[in-house]
Coordinates of C-alpha atoms in Angstrom, one line a residue:
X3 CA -0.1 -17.5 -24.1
X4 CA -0.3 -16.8 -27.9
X5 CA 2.7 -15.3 -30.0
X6 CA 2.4 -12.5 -32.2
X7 CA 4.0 -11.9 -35.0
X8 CA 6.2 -9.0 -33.8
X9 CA 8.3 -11.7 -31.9
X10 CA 6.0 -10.3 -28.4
X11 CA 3.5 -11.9 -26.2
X12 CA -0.2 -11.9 -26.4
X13 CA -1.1 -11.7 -23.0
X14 CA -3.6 -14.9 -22.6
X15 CA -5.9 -15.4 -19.5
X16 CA -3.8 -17.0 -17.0
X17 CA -1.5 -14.1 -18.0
X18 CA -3.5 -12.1 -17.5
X19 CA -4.7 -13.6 -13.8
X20 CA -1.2 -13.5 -13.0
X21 CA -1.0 -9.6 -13.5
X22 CA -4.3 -8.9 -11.5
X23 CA -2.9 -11.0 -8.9
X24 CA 0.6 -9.4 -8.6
X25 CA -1.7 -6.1 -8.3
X26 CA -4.2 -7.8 -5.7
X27 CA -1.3 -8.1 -3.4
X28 CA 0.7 -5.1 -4.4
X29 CA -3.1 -3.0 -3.6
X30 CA -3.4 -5.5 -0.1
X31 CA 0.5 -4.6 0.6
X32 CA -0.3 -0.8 0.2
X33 CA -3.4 -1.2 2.1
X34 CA -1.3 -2.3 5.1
X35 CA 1.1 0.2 4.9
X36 CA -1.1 3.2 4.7
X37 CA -3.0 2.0 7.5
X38 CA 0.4 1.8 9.3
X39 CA 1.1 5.4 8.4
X40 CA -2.3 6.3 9.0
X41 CA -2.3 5.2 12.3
X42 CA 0.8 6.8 13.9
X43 CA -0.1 10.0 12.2
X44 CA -3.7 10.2 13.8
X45 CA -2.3 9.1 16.8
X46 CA 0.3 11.8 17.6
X47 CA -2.3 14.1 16.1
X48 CA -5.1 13.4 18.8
X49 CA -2.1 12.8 22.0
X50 CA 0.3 15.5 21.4
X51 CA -1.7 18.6 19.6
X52 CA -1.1 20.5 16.6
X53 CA 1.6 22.3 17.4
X54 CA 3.9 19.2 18.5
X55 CA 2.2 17.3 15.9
X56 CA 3.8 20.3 13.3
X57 CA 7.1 18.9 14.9
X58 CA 6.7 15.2 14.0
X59 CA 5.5 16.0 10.8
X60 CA 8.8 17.9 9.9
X61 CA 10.7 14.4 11.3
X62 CA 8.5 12.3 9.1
X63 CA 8.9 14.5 6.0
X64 CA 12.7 14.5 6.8
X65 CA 12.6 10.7 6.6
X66 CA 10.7 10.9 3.3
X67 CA 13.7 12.5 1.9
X68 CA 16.1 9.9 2.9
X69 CA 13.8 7.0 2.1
X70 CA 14.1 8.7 -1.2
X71 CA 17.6 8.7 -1.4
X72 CA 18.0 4.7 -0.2
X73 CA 15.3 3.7 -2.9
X74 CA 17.0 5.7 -5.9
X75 CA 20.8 4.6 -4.9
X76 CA 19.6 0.8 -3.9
X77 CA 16.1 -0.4 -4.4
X78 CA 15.4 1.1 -7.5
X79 CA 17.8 -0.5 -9.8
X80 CA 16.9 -3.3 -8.5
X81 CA 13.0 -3.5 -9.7
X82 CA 14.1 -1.8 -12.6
X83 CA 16.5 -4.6 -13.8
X84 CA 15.6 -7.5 -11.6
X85 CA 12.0 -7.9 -11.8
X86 CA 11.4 -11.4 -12.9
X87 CA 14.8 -12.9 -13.1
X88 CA 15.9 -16.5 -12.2
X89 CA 15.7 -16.6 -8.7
X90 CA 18.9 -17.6 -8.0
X91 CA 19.8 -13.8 -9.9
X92 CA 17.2 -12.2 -7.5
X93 CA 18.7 -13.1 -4.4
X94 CA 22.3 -12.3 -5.3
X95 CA 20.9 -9.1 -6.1
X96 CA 18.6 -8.5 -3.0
X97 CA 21.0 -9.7 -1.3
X98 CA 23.4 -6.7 -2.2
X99 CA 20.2 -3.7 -2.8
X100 CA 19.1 -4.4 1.0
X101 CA 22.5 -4.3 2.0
X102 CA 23.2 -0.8 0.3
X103 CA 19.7 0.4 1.7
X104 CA 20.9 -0.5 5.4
X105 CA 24.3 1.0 4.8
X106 CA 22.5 4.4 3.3
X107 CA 20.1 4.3 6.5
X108 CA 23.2 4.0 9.0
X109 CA 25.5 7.4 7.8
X110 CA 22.1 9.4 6.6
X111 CA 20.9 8.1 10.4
X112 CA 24.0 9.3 12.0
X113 CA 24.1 12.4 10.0
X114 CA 20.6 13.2 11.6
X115 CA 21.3 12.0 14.6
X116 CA 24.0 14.8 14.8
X117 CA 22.1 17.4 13.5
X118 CA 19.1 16.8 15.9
X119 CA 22.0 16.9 18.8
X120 CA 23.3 20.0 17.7
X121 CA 19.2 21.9 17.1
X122 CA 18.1 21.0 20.5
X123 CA 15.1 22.7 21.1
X124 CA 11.6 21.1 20.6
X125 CA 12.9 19.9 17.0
X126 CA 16.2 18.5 17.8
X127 CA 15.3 15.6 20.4
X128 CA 12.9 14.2 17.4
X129 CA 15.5 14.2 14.6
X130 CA 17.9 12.6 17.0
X131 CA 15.5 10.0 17.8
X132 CA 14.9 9.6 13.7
X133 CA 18.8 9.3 13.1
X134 CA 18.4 6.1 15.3
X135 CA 15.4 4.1 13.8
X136 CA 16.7 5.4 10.2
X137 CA 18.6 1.8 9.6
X138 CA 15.6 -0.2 10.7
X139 CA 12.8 2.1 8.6
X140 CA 15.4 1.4 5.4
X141 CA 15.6 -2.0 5.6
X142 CA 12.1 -2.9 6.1
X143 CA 11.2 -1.3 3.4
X144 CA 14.2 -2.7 1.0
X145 CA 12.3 -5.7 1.3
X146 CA 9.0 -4.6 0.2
X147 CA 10.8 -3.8 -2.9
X148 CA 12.3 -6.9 -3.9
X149 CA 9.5 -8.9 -2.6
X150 CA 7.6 -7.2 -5.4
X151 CA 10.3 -7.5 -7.9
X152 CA 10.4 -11.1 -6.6
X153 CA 6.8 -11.0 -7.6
X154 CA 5.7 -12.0 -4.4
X155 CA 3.6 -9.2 -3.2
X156 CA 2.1 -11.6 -0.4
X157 CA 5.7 -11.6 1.4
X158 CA 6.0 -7.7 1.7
X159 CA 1.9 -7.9 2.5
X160 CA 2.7 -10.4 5.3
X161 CA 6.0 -7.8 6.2
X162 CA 3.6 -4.2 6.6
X163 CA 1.2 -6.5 8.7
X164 CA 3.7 -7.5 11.4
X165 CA 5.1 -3.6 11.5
X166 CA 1.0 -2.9 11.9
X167 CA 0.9 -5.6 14.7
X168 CA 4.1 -4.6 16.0
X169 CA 3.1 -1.1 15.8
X170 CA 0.3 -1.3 18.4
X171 CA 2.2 -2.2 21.7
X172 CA 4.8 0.6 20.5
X173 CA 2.1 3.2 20.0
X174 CA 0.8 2.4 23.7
X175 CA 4.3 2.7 25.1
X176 CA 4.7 6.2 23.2
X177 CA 1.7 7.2 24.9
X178 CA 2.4 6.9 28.2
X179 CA 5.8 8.6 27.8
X180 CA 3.6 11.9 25.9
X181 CA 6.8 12.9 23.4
X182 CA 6.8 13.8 20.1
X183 CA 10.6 11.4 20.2
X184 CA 9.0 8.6 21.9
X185 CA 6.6 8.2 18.9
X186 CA 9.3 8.5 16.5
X187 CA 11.2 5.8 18.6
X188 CA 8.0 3.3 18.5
X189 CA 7.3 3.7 14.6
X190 CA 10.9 3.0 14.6
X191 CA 10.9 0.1 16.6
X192 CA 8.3 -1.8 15.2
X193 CA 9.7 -1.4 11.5
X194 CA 12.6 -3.0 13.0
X195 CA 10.3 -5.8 13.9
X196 CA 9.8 -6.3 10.2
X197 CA 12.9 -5.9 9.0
X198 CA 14.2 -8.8 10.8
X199 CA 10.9 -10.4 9.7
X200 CA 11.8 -9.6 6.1
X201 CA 15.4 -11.4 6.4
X202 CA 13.6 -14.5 8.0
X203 CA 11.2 -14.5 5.2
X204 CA 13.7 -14.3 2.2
X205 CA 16.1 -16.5 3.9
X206 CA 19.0 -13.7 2.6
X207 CA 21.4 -11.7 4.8
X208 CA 21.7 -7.9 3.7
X209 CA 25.2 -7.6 2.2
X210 CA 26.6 -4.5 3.6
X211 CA 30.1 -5.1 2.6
X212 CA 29.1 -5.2 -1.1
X213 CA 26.5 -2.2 -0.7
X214 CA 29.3 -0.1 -2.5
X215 CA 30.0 -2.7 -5.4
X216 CA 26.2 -2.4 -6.0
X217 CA 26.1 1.6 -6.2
X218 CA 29.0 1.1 -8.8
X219 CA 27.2 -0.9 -11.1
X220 CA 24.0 0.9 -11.0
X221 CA 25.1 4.5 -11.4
X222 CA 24.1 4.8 -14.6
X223 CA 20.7 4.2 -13.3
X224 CA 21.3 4.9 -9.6
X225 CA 22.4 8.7 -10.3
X226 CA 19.5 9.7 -12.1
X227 CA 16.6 8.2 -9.8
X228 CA 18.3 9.8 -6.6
X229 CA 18.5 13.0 -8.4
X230 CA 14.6 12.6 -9.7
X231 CA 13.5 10.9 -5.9
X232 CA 15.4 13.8 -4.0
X233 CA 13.8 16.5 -5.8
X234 CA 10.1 15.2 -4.9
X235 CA 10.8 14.8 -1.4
X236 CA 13.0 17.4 -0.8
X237 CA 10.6 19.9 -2.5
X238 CA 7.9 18.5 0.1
X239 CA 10.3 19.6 2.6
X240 CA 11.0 22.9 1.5
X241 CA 7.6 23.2 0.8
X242 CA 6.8 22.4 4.7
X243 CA 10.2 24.6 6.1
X244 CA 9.2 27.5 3.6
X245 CA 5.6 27.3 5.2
X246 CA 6.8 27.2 8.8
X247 CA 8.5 29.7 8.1
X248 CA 6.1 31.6 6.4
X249 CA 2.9 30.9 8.5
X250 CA 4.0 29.2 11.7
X251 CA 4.5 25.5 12.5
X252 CA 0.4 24.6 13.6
X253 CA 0.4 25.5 9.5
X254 CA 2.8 22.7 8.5
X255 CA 0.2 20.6 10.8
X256 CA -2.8 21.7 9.2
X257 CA -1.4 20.8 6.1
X258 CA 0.3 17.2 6.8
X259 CA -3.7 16.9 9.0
X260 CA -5.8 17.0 5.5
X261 CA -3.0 15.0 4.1
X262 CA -3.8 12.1 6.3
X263 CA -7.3 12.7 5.4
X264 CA -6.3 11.8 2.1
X265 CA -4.0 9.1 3.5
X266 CA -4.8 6.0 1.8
X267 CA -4.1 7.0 -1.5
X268 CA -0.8 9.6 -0.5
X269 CA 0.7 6.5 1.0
X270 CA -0.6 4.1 -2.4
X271 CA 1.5 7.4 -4.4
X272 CA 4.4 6.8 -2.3
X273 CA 4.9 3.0 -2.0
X274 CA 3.3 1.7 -5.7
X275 CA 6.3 2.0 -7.5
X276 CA 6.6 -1.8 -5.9
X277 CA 4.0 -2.8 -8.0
X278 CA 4.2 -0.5 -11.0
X279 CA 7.1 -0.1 -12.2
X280 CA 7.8 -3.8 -11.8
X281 CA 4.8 -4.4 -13.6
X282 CA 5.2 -2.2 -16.2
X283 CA 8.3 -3.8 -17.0
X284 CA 7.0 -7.0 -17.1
X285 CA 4.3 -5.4 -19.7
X286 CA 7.2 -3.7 -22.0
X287 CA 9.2 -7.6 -21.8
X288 CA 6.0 -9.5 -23.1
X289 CA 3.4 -7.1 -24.7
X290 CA 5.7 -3.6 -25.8
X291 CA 2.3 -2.2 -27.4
X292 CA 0.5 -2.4 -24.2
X293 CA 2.2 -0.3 -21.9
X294 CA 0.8 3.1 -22.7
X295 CA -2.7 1.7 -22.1
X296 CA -1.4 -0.2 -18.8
X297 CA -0.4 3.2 -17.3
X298 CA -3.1 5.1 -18.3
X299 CA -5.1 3.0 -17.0
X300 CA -2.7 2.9 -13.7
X301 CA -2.8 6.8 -13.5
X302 CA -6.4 6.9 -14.1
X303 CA -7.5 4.5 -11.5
X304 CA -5.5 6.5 -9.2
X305 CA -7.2 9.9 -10.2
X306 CA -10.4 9.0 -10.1
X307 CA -10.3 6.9 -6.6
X308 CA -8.8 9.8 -5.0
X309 CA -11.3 12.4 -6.1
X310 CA -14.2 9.6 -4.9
X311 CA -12.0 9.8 -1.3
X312 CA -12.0 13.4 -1.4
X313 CA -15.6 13.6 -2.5
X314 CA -16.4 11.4 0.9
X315 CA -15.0 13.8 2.7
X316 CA -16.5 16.6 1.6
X317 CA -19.6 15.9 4.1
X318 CA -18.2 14.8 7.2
X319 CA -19.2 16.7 10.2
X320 CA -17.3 18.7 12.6
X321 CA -17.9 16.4 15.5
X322 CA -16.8 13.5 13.6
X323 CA -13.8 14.6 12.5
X324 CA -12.5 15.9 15.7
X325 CA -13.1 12.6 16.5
X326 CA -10.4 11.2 13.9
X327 CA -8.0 14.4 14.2
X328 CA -8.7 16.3 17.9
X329 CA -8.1 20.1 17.3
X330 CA -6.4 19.3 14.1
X331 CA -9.3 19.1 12.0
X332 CA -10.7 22.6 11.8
X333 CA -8.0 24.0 10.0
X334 CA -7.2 20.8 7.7
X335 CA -10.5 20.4 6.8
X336 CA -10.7 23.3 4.9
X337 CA -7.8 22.6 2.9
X338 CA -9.7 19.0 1.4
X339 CA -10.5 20.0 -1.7
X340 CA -7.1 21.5 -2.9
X341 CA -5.4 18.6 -0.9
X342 CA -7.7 16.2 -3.2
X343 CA -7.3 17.7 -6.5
X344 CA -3.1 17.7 -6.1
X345 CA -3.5 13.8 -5.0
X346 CA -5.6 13.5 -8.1
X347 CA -2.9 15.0 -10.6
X348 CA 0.0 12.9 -8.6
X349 CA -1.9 9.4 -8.8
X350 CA -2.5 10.8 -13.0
X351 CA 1.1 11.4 -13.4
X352 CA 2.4 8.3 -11.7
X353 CA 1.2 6.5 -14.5
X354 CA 3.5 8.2 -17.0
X355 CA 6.4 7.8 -14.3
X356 CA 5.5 4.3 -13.7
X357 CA 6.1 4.0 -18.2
X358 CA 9.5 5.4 -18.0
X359 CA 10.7 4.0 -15.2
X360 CA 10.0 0.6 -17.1
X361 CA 11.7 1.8 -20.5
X362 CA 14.7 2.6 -18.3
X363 CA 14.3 6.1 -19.7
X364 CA 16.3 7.9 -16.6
X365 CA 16.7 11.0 -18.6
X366 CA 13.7 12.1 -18.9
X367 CA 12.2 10.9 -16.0
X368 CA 14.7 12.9 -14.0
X369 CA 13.4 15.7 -16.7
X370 CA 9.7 15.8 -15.6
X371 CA 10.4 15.3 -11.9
X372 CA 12.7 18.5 -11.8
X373 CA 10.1 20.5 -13.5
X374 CA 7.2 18.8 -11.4
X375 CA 9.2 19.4 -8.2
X376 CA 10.0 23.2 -8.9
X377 CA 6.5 23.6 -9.5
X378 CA 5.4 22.4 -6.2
X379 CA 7.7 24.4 -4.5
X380 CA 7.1 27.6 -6.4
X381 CA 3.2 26.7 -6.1
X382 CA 3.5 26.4 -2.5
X383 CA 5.4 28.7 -0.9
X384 CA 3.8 31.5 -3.7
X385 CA 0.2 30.2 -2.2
X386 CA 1.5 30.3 1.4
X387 CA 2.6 33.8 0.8
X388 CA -0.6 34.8 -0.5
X389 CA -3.3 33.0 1.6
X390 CA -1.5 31.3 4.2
X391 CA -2.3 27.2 3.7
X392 CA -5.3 27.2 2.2
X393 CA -2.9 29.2 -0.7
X394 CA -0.4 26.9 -0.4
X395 CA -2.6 23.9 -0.7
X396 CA -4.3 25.3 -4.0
X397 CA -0.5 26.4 -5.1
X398 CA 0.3 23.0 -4.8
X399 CA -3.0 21.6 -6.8
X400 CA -2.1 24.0 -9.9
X401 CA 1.6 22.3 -9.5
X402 CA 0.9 18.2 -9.8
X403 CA -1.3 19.5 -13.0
X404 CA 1.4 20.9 -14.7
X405 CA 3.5 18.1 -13.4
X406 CA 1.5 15.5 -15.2
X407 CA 0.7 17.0 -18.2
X408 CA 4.8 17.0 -18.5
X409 CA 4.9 13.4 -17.7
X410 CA 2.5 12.6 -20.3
X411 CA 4.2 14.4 -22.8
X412 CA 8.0 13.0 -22.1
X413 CA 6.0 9.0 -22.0
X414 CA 4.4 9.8 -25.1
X415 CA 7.4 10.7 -27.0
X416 CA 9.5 8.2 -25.3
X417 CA 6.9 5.0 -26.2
X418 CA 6.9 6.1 -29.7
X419 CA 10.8 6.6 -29.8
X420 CA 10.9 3.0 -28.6
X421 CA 11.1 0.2 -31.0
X422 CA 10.9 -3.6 -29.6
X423 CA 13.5 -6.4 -30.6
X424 CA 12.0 -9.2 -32.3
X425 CA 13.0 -11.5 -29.5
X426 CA 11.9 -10.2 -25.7
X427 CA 14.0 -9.5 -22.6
X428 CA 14.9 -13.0 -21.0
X429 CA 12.3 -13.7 -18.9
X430 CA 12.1 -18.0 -19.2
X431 CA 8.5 -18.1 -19.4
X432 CA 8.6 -16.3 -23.2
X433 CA 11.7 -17.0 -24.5
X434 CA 11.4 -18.7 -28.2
X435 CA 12.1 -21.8 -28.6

């Protein structure tokens, strides 16, 4: 590793090894989990139909929201500011981010719980049964995150493959019962699987009783990023209530069908912040100038593999895809190509989102995600309004691209507002002599 005269880093080969590896098994760890995701959403979708598959889809987006709210409060802060510490730091500080993210999972869980009690109906006994697996689904994925800011992607790789392994009794199980609730119970139960797997691995206890000590000192952080993480996935769930609404449930289940078409990479969008943004802080510590390239290149990747997916798509025929998605697949597989153009302008703007997280630049992060949030919303429901989902799914194409250009904009002003101290961020391995 070569110094430069700035007081930074020249990246040298074995630096350089290190970073493709950390993205090997942050790519491997997504892989996993998609497939997970993957596979419990084609599975309802073939056993229960479209218009109970609408139903679990609401359930899952529902959880989106709150996994949202336990990564901005707890898991967050913690790649943010404790990505390649001393280990002894790491731990103290897993120790009390898992903790927060298991207490956020038991009163948002009991909160749903209630609220699924008090819907009945075909909705309520699923949101019930969400409420219950909530704490489990939290922590499992509390450890993915500081795994990665751990930089050991191969622990949270080894963590989604027992929930996948897990998974596959649970799914059978589910089956036999023939509920939308005993699905949700299953995925549930075998993320608890790896959550207790996670503790075994990291050898640390989640610290509930200090999950509030934690919120305190990363509020200035905290506040912001559950602000900017709400407003994504709670403008995916207006987007799906507002459409339900609009154009009937089996719509909501046309749209989350062509969504697990595209599967793969909306589960990379939602989960690669482990890798990114602990990355791209790594980048900013030891090379400042190279972190606009290192998330273009990030959000470019992601564009361009996603319209290759999309492209693949394209020529499927009916009788295979019935295959993958039963009755499900007529109706979402006319809704591929605006589904794969909004992937493509997500995985371009989660480059720029990926930068600011690393400058610690909360402001206007929260910024470009209340802009790129209202967008989708207005783009969705105004396109469900006008042409049903195929509108809504166009709506929502024309919003990520006016989402990302405004992430670009905000990470291009922020890097040049930025001015590196001669000496880096602690990190042992650069520290001058």
């Amino acid at each position: 590793m070569t110094r430069m005269a700035t007081g930074t880093v020249k990246p040298g080969p074995i630096a350089k090894r290190a970073v493709v590896g950390r993205l090997s098994w942050g790519l491997a760890d997504q892989a996993a989990s998609s497939m997970t995701n993957f596979a419990v959403g084609i599975y309802v979708a073939r056993e229960l139909g479209v218009t109970a598959f609408g139903v679990f889809s609401l359930a899952w987006l529902t959880y989106g929201v709150v996994l949202n709210v336990a990564r901005g409060l707890a898991t967050d802060p913690l790649v943010v500011r404790f990505s390649g510490v001393p280990e002894a730091t790491w731990r103290s500080a897993a120790a009390r981010a898992s903790g927060a993210a298991l207490g956020v999972g038991a009163v948002l869980g009991a909160g749903c719980l209630l609220v699924g009690l008090g819907v009945g109906g075909r909705v309520g006994p699923a949101f019930a049964c969400l409420g219950v697996v909530l704490p489990a689904l939290l922590l499992q994925d509390s450890w993915r995150f500081a795994f990665f800011a751990a930089g050991t992607g191969r622990k949270a790789f080894a963590n989604d493959l027992t929930q996948g392994v897990a998974l596959v009794p649970a799914m059978v199980v589910a089956a036999r019962v023939g509920s939308v609730s005993a699905f949700v119970l299953a995925w549930g139960a075998s993320a608890a699987v790896a959550a207790g797997s996670g503790c075994l691995q990291s050898g640390i206890r989640p610290r509930v009783s200090q999950a509030r000590g934690w919120l305190r000192e990363q509020r200035d952080l905290g506040s912001r990023y559950l602000a900017e993480n709400v407003s994504l996935s709670g403008a995916s769930q207006l987007r799906a209530y507002g459409l339900g609404a609009i154009a009937g449930v089996g719509a909501v289940g046309a749209v989350r069908g062509a969504e697990l078409l595209l599967g793969p990479f909306l589960a990379l969008l939602m989960g690669l912040s482990l890798v990114t943004v602990a990355e791209a802080a790594r980048v900013l510590r030891r090379a400042p100038e190279r972190l606009g390239r290192f998330c273009l290149l990030l959000g470019g990747g992601q564009a361009g593999a996603a319209l290759l997916w999309g492209a693949a798509l394209l020529p499927v025929p009916d009788r295979a895809g019935e295959l993958v998605l039963g009755g499900v697949w007529h109706s979402a597989s006319q809704l591929i190509v605006p589904a794969t153009l909004g992937v493509a302008g997500a995985g371009l703007a989660s480059g720029a989102a990926a930068g600011l997280r690393a400058l610690a630049d909360a402001r206007r992060s929260l910024r470009c995600q209340l802009f790129a949030s209202a967008c989708y919303v207005a783009g969705g429901l105004g396109g469900a309004v006008a042409a049903g989902p195929v509108g809504s799914a166009w709506g929502v194409a024309a919003a990520t691209a006016c989402g990302s250009a405004a992430w670009w904009l905000h990470l291009r002003t922020a890097l040049r507002e930025h001015h590196p101290v001669p000496v880096p961020l602690p990190v042992p391995e650069v520290r001058t002599p």
